[in-house]
Phi, psi and omega in degrees: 000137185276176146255151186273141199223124176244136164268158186058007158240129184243175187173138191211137179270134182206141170324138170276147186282325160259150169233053189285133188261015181243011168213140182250148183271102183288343222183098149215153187234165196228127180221174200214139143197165195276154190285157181036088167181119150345134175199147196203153169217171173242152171265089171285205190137120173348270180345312195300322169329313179326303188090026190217004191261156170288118183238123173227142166243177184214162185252126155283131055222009168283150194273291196308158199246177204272145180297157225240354189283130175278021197238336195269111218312306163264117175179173211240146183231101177073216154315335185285151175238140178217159190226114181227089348280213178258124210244169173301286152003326190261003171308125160152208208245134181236157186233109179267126153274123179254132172197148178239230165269291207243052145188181194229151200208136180224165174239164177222120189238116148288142177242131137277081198270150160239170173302125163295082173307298166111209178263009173312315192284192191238147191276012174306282186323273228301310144004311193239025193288166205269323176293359180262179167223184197260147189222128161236133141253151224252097163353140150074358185252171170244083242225167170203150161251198213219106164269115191261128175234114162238124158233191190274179159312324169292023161269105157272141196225166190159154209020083187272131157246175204210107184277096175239168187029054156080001187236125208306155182280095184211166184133155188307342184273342156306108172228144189278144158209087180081270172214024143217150177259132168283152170224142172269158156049050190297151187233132167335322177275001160266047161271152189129172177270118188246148144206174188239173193213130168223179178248152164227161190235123181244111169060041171084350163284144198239149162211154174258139184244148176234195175184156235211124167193123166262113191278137137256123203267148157236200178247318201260136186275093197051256162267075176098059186024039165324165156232098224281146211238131206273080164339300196192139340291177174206113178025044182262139188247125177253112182291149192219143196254120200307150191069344178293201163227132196258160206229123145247161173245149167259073165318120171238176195223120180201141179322136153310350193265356184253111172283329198297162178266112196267160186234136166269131168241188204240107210060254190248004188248122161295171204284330175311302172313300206284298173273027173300355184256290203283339209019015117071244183244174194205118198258113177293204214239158176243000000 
């Protein structure tokens, strides 16, 4: 039996934190990142699509909501809540009020910052950090992973590199491409702890942000060599408001055993890729 795999939603069960009966909690989630590295999330929601709902974000149990100034180390851009960088301190619970004329919607963001090891560690630690994620590759195939960086447009990210075990990746079966590396011919021995590195520019600052995958190699390509089967959209017309902002989600039906991580493209280009100048459009978290 496959499983349905929802992209751009993560859920975690956790007590709501308000208890106001005129906005309701649609969402809450739970996110991590290591101290002094950029980090950002978005409040999507249906409601945003429209172009016509209201977005504040807020630090529980504070009242004021966060400033909109981009200069100020924590503050919101649109939908985005951004952290430049991210401090010991921003460990909690944060709240997107969503409001429209006639209703009110909240997100729940847990945030978790940690400690930065580095290249210190054993590689069991690198392995199980709360920000990575897990990636496989197919024995014999030609194959790739994926650094997922999301931030709003005013981020600019650029000359992304790859790592494994603190030692930059490079040689003819490797290739950077935008925010993946092709790997040819995969091998038992491109089992390990990867991470990518890019640079980003916010307002004339410059910072480096990374990201932590524990890549596994297998043989077999997903359950009885399935192919995961694309649910929604499926050559589907979606209406839209011109200038608004669109939210789509993708559903796929796929084997438990597959872990990589989908990508949307745009023809044969990825959307990162395709829209790497304007961003544009942004491909979310899975």
């Amino acid at each position: 039996m496959g499983a349905a795999s929802l992209l751009l939603c993560v859920s975690v069960a956790l007590p709501l934190l308000l208890g106001a009966d005129e906005c309701h909690v649609i969402r809450v989630l739970t996110e991590a990142s290591s101290a002094k590295q950029p980090f950002a999330f978005s409040c999507t929601s249906p409601l945003l699509t429209s172009g016509k709902a209201r977005v504040a974000w807020y630090r529980h149990p504070r009242k004021g909501p966060v400033p909109t100034d981009s200069q100020a180390r924590i503050h919101q851009e649109q939908s985005w809540l951004v952290f430049l960088p991210v401090a010991w301190r921003d460990s909690g619970t944060y709240q997107c009020v969503i409001n429209d004329t006639d209703m009110c919607r909240q997100v729940h963001v847990n945030l978790t910052v940690f400690e930065n090891y580095g290249c210190g560690m054993s590689r069991n630690s690198q392995m199980n950090f709360p920000d990575g994620h897990e990636q496989i590759l197919h024995v014999g195939k030609d194959d790739s992973l994926t650094c997922h960086l999301n931030f709003p447009k005013s981020c600019v990210l650029d000359s992304v590199k790859w790592y494994k075990n603190c030692k930059e990746i490079k040689g003819e079966r490797f290739t950077y491409w935008g925010i993946k590396l092709l790997v040819n011919n995969v091998s038992e021995e491109d089992r390990g702890s990867y991470a990518c590195e890019a640079s980003l520019t916010h307002a004339g600052r410059q910072f480096t942000v990374s990201r932590r995958i524990a890549v596994n190699v297998t043989e077999n390509v997903g359950r009885e060599g399935r192919i995961p089967e694309i649910t929604y959209p499926i050559n589907n017309t979606i209406e839209a408001q011109l200038g608004s902002t669109l939210t789509v989600n993708c559903t796929i039906t796929d084997s438990r055993d597959n872990t990589n991580l989908r990508s949307w493209r745009v023809g044969s280009t990825w959307v990162d890729v395709y829209y790497q100048e304007s961003k544009r459009v942004q491909e979310g978290n899975e």
